[in-house]
Amino acid sequence: DEIKADILEHGVDERGVFTQRYGHPSLDASTLLIPLLRFLPADDPRVRATVLAVADELTEDGLVLRYRVETTDDGLSGKEGTFTICSFWLVSALVEIGEVERAAALCHRLLEFASPLKLYAEEIDPESGRHLGNFPQAFTHLAQINAVVHVIRAETRVHTGEFRPGHPIT
């Protein structure tokens, strides 16, 4: 409870977006886990603001970076690809905040990047679709399953009238 209270007090910027670290505006894809791990409910305005900030500001051609290497010194040099697991987290988080159409579009796009064996690498080059890094990446496949289930359940609820797009699925 103390840690959660501290994060809620210090981990949000002036826009109401959760940041990578206290006192710095850098975004981090791990914040997409906030609604997925139920740290906060999807209808919390900070959750929606964070998910949309990551979707709009921490992506390359729609796929999610872990963080911007220009603002985060991780001790590594060079450019990274987009992280496949983080992109699937975005699909699930978008569903959670009620952005079902946007989530489904990204999910379908990600599914097109699968290898001939339907496997994924740790990273994807969004321009070429080339798989980068560890292959196959088991954690990515867990996020893929979760994202697909999120989309299927949400689309089913939309079609049956149990769910209205744009509203959290809480």
C-alpha atoms as a printed R data frame, in Angstrom:
    type eleno elety resid chain resno       x       y       z
1   ATOM     1    CA   ASP     A     1   0.000   0.000   0.000
2   ATOM     2    CA   GLU     A     2   2.854   2.377   0.799
3   ATOM     3    CA   ILE     A     3   4.607   1.631  -2.493
4   ATOM     4    CA   LYS     A     4   1.392   2.065  -4.446
5   ATOM     5    CA   ALA     A     5   0.667   5.371  -2.726
6   ATOM     6    CA   ASP     A     6   4.183   6.577  -3.493
7   ATOM     7    CA   ILE     A     7   3.874   5.640  -7.175
8   ATOM     8    CA   LEU     A     8   0.503   7.349  -7.426
9   ATOM     9    CA   GLU     A     9   1.938  10.488  -5.847
10  ATOM    10    CA   HIS     A    10   5.275  10.683  -7.658
11  ATOM    11    CA   GLY     A    11   5.028   8.511 -10.764
12  ATOM    12    CA   VAL     A    12   2.619  10.646 -12.776
13  ATOM    13    CA   ASP     A    13   3.534  13.719 -14.813
14  ATOM    14    CA   GLU     A    14   1.539  16.934 -15.188
15  ATOM    15    CA   ARG     A    15  -0.504  15.343 -18.006
16  ATOM    16    CA   GLY     A    16  -1.652  12.561 -15.711
17  ATOM    17    CA   VAL     A    17   0.579  10.012 -17.470
18  ATOM    18    CA   PHE     A    18   2.655   7.421 -15.637
19  ATOM    19    CA   THR     A    19   6.329   7.878 -16.449
20  ATOM    20    CA   GLN     A    20   9.407   5.701 -16.519
21  ATOM    21    CA   ARG     A    21  10.867   7.281 -13.409
22  ATOM    22    CA   TYR     A    22  10.083   9.943 -10.862
23  ATOM    23    CA   GLY     A    23  10.657  13.529 -11.935
24  ATOM    24    CA   HIS     A    24  11.269  12.726 -15.592
25  ATOM    25    CA   PRO     A    25   8.758  12.766 -18.454
26  ATOM    26    CA   SER     A    26  10.116   9.700 -20.278
27  ATOM    27    CA   LEU     A    27   7.591   7.044 -21.173
28  ATOM    28    CA   ASP     A    28   8.107   3.331 -20.656
29  ATOM    29    CA   ALA     A    29   6.120   0.498 -22.198
30  ATOM    30    CA   SER     A    30   5.981  -1.323 -18.860
31  ATOM    31    CA   THR     A    31   3.324   1.177 -17.780
32  ATOM    32    CA   LEU     A    32   0.951  -0.647 -20.153
33  ATOM    33    CA   LEU     A    33   0.830  -3.331 -17.472
34  ATOM    34    CA   ILE     A    34  -0.925  -0.987 -15.027
35  ATOM    35    CA   PRO     A    35  -4.437  -2.005 -16.141
36  ATOM    36    CA   LEU     A    36  -3.432  -5.544 -17.144
37  ATOM    37    CA   LEU     A    37  -2.095  -6.372 -13.684
38  ATOM    38    CA   ARG     A    38  -4.960  -4.452 -12.049
39  ATOM    39    CA   PHE     A    39  -2.672  -1.941 -10.351
40  ATOM    40    CA   LEU     A    40  -5.423   0.540 -11.225
41  ATOM    41    CA   PRO     A    41  -8.772   0.021 -12.937
42  ATOM    42    CA   ALA     A    42  -9.059   0.743 -16.652
43  ATOM    43    CA   ASP     A    43 -11.539   3.566 -16.018
44  ATOM    44    CA   ASP     A    44  -8.957   5.573 -14.041
45  ATOM    45    CA   PRO     A    45  -8.158   8.678 -16.152
46  ATOM    46    CA   ARG     A    46  -4.419   8.198 -15.526
47  ATOM    47    CA   VAL     A    47  -4.616   4.722 -17.047
48  ATOM    48    CA   ARG     A    48  -6.335   5.985 -20.180
49  ATOM    49    CA   ALA     A    49  -3.891   8.893 -20.486
50  ATOM    50    CA   THR     A    50  -0.920   6.553 -20.082
51  ATOM    51    CA   VAL     A    51  -2.107   3.973 -22.600
52  ATOM    52    CA   LEU     A    52  -2.857   6.643 -25.190
53  ATOM    53    CA   ALA     A    53   0.463   8.425 -24.550
54  ATOM    54    CA   VAL     A    54   2.359   5.184 -25.127
55  ATOM    55    CA   ALA     A    55   0.290   4.454 -28.247
56  ATOM    56    CA   ASP     A    56   0.852   7.927 -29.674
57  ATOM    57    CA   GLU     A    57   4.338   8.820 -28.456
58  ATOM    58    CA   LEU     A    58   6.274   5.606 -27.821
59  ATOM    59    CA   THR     A    59   5.704   3.870 -31.130
60  ATOM    60    CA   GLU     A    60   7.377   3.592 -34.490
61  ATOM    61    CA   ASP     A    61   4.943   2.941 -37.300
62  ATOM    62    CA   GLY     A    62   2.413   1.828 -34.683
63  ATOM    63    CA   LEU     A    63   4.645  -0.712 -32.919
64  ATOM    64    CA   VAL     A    64   5.834  -0.072 -29.365
65  ATOM    65    CA   LEU     A    65   9.356   0.732 -28.223
66  ATOM    66    CA   ARG     A    66  10.362  -0.223 -24.691
67  ATOM    67    CA   TYR     A    67  11.441   3.379 -24.169
68  ATOM    68    CA   ARG     A    68  13.166   6.090 -26.164
69  ATOM    69    CA   VAL     A    69  16.893   5.378 -26.211
70  ATOM    70    CA   GLU     A    70  17.538   9.123 -26.583
71  ATOM    71    CA   THR     A    71  16.116   9.794 -23.103
72  ATOM    72    CA   THR     A    72  17.042   6.605 -21.278
73  ATOM    73    CA   ASP     A    73  20.642   5.577 -20.722
74  ATOM    74    CA   ASP     A    74  20.482   1.800 -20.603
75  ATOM    75    CA   GLY     A    75  24.198   1.380 -21.258
76  ATOM    76    CA   LEU     A    76  23.614  -0.026 -24.730
77  ATOM    77    CA   SER     A    77  24.484   1.657 -27.990
78  ATOM    78    CA   GLY     A    78  22.631   1.688 -31.257
79  ATOM    79    CA   LYS     A    79  19.021   1.595 -32.282
80  ATOM    80    CA   GLU     A    80  16.526  -0.961 -31.040
81  ATOM    81    CA   GLY     A    81  13.618  -2.449 -32.885
82  ATOM    82    CA   THR     A    82  10.132  -2.299 -31.520
83  ATOM    83    CA   PHE     A    83   9.404  -4.826 -28.799
84  ATOM    84    CA   THR     A    84   6.854  -7.380 -29.810
85  ATOM    85    CA   ILE     A    85   5.683  -8.148 -26.281
86  ATOM    86    CA   CYS     A    86   5.118  -4.432 -25.647
87  ATOM    87    CA   SER     A    87   3.075  -4.124 -28.830
88  ATOM    88    CA   PHE     A    88   0.856  -7.002 -27.713
89  ATOM    89    CA   TRP     A    89   0.567  -5.352 -24.273
90  ATOM    90    CA   LEU     A    90  -0.676  -2.256 -26.069
91  ATOM    91    CA   VAL     A    91  -3.381  -4.303 -27.794
92  ATOM    92    CA   SER     A    92  -4.623  -5.604 -24.442
93  ATOM    93    CA   ALA     A    93  -4.375  -2.207 -22.735
94  ATOM    94    CA   LEU     A    94  -6.296  -0.530 -25.571
95  ATOM    95    CA   VAL     A    95  -9.078  -3.070 -25.133
96  ATOM    96    CA   GLU     A    96  -9.072  -2.434 -21.395
97  ATOM    97    CA   ILE     A    97  -9.681   1.293 -21.915
98  ATOM    98    CA   GLY     A    98 -12.375   0.620 -24.510
99  ATOM    99    CA   GLU     A    99 -10.418   1.339 -27.695
100 ATOM   100    CA   VAL     A   100 -11.479  -1.958 -29.272
101 ATOM   101    CA   GLU     A   101 -11.250  -0.958 -32.935
102 ATOM   102    CA   ARG     A   102  -7.766   0.464 -32.498
103 ATOM   103    CA   ALA     A   103  -6.712  -2.631 -30.536
104 ATOM   104    CA   ALA     A   104  -8.116  -5.019 -33.135
105 ATOM   105    CA   ALA     A   105  -6.373  -3.193 -35.976
106 ATOM   106    CA   LEU     A   106  -3.023  -3.365 -34.186
107 ATOM   107    CA   CYS     A   107  -3.582  -7.007 -33.248
108 ATOM   108    CA   HIS     A   108  -4.323  -7.977 -36.854
109 ATOM   109    CA   ARG     A   109  -1.234  -6.097 -37.991
110 ATOM   110    CA   LEU     A   110   0.947  -7.849 -35.423
111 ATOM   111    CA   LEU     A   111  -0.400 -11.238 -36.457
112 ATOM   112    CA   GLU     A   112   0.815 -10.519 -39.992
113 ATOM   113    CA   PHE     A   113   4.393 -10.233 -38.683
114 ATOM   114    CA   ALA     A   114   4.443 -13.856 -37.470
115 ATOM   115    CA   SER     A   115   7.095 -16.112 -38.953
116 ATOM   116    CA   PRO     A   116   6.020 -18.971 -41.254
117 ATOM   117    CA   LEU     A   117   5.785 -21.115 -38.111
118 ATOM   118    CA   LYS     A   118   3.644 -18.406 -36.429
119 ATOM   119    CA   LEU     A   119   6.434 -17.526 -34.019
120 ATOM   120    CA   TYR     A   120   7.764 -14.125 -32.989
121 ATOM   121    CA   ALA     A   121  11.143 -12.681 -32.154
122 ATOM   122    CA   GLU     A   122  11.822 -10.330 -29.290
123 ATOM   123    CA   GLU     A   123  11.808  -7.317 -31.615
124 ATOM   124    CA   ILE     A   124  10.395  -6.393 -35.007
125 ATOM   125    CA   ASP     A   125  11.669  -3.820 -37.446
126 ATOM   126    CA   PRO     A   126   8.392  -2.031 -38.276
127 ATOM   127    CA   GLU     A   127   9.575  -0.967 -41.728
128 ATOM   128    CA   SER     A   128  10.772  -4.315 -43.037
129 ATOM   129    CA   GLY     A   129   8.933  -6.691 -40.703
130 ATOM   130    CA   ARG     A   130  12.257  -8.389 -40.022
131 ATOM   131    CA   HIS     A   131  12.483 -10.253 -36.729
132 ATOM   132    CA   LEU     A   132  15.295  -9.070 -34.466
133 ATOM   133    CA   GLY     A   133  16.782 -10.348 -31.220
134 ATOM   134    CA   ASN     A   134  15.916 -13.582 -29.469
135 ATOM   135    CA   PHE     A   135  13.846 -15.998 -31.532
136 ATOM   136    CA   PRO     A   136  11.469 -17.482 -30.655
137 ATOM   137    CA   GLN     A   137  10.557 -15.348 -27.659
138 ATOM   138    CA   ALA     A   138   8.258 -17.267 -25.303
139 ATOM   139    CA   PHE     A   139   7.098 -14.240 -23.293
140 ATOM   140    CA   THR     A   140   5.986 -12.570 -26.500
141 ATOM   141    CA   HIS     A   141   3.757 -15.536 -27.263
142 ATOM   142    CA   LEU     A   142   2.089 -15.279 -23.850
143 ATOM   143    CA   ALA     A   143   1.337 -11.606 -24.522
144 ATOM   144    CA   GLN     A   144   0.053 -12.544 -27.988
145 ATOM   145    CA   ILE     A   145  -2.414 -15.056 -26.554
146 ATOM   146    CA   ASN     A   146  -3.596 -12.526 -23.978
147 ATOM   147    CA   ALA     A   147  -4.015  -9.813 -26.627
148 ATOM   148    CA   VAL     A   148  -5.982 -12.058 -28.983
149 ATOM   149    CA   VAL     A   149  -8.258 -13.174 -26.142
150 ATOM   150    CA   HIS     A   150  -8.810  -9.528 -25.149
151 ATOM   151    CA   VAL     A   151  -9.805  -8.608 -28.704
152 ATOM   152    CA   ILE     A   152 -12.066 -11.631 -29.230
153 ATOM   153    CA   ARG     A   153 -13.887 -11.109 -25.934
154 ATOM   154    CA   ALA     A   154 -14.317  -7.381 -26.526
155 ATOM   155    CA   GLU     A   155 -15.537  -7.817 -30.106
156 ATOM   156    CA   THR     A   156 -18.003 -10.468 -28.934
157 ATOM   157    CA   ARG     A   157 -19.306  -8.119 -26.254
158 ATOM   158    CA   VAL     A   158 -19.611  -5.291 -28.794
159 ATOM   159    CA   HIS     A   159 -21.632  -7.488 -31.154
160 ATOM   160    CA   THR     A   160 -23.952  -8.683 -28.378
161 ATOM   161    CA   GLY     A   161 -24.491  -5.153 -27.069
162 ATOM   162    CA   GLU     A   162 -22.840  -5.891 -23.707
163 ATOM   163    CA   PHE     A   163 -20.009  -3.467 -24.352
164 ATOM   164    CA   ARG     A   164 -19.785   0.008 -25.847
165 ATOM   165    CA   PRO     A   165 -16.597   0.964 -27.677
166 ATOM   166    CA   GLY     A   166 -14.730   3.811 -26.048
167 ATOM   167    CA   HIS     A   167 -15.728   2.729 -22.537
168 ATOM   168    CA   PRO     A   168 -13.521   0.674 -20.216
169 ATOM   169    CA   ILE     A   169 -14.320  -3.011 -19.990
170 ATOM   170    CA   THR     A   170 -14.075  -3.078 -16.195
